[in-house]
């Protein structure tokens, strides 16, 4: 039996946003100059989700 805890919702969402960013950069052949814009957008989406989930509790 494992003593590991199940991943929380925040961890799952964080990983989903991270994977979405990697897919956009790798598959969509995003230019290097636009990577900071993607990072800012993805971090904004994650912070909006996190703020929304904190309001529910």
C-alpha positions as a printed Julia matrix, in Angstrom:
57×3 Matrix{Float64}:
   0.0    0.0     0.0
   1.18   3.45   -0.81
   1.29   6.32    1.65
   1.0    8.87   -1.14
  -1.87  11.3    -1.01
  -4.13  11.75   -4.0
  -3.28  14.88   -6.03
  -5.32  17.92   -5.16
  -7.41  19.83   -7.62
  -4.87  22.66   -7.74
  -2.09  20.26   -8.7
  -4.15  18.71  -11.46
  -5.12  22.11  -12.88
  -1.54  23.37  -12.64
  -0.29  20.35  -14.57
  -3.06  20.73  -17.16
  -2.1   24.37  -17.75
   1.58  23.42  -17.95
   0.88  20.65  -20.47
  -1.28  23.02  -22.52
   1.62  25.46  -22.69
   4.07  22.76  -23.75
   1.69  21.52  -26.43
   1.15  25.03  -27.78
   4.88  25.66  -27.98
   5.9   22.26  -29.38
   3.03  21.37  -31.7
   1.95  24.8   -32.88
   5.57  25.76  -33.68
   5.26  28.94  -31.65
   8.02  31.48  -32.28
  10.47  31.94  -29.43
   9.58  35.64  -29.13
   5.98  34.83  -28.19
   6.76  32.35  -25.39
   6.66  35.09  -22.67
   3.19  36.09  -23.87
   2.01  32.47  -23.66
   3.53  32.14  -20.18
   1.78  35.3   -18.99
  -1.54  34.12  -20.41
  -1.24  30.68  -18.87
  -0.27  32.07  -15.46
  -3.25  34.44  -15.64
  -5.58  31.52  -16.36
  -4.15  29.54  -13.45
  -4.37  32.46  -11.02
  -7.96  33.14  -12.07
  -8.83  29.5   -11.42
  -7.02  29.51   -8.08
  -8.72  32.73   -6.98
 -12.11  31.33   -8.04
 -11.52  28.08   -6.15
 -10.53  30.02   -3.01
 -13.8   31.96   -3.16
 -15.77  28.7    -3.05
 -14.34  27.59    0.3
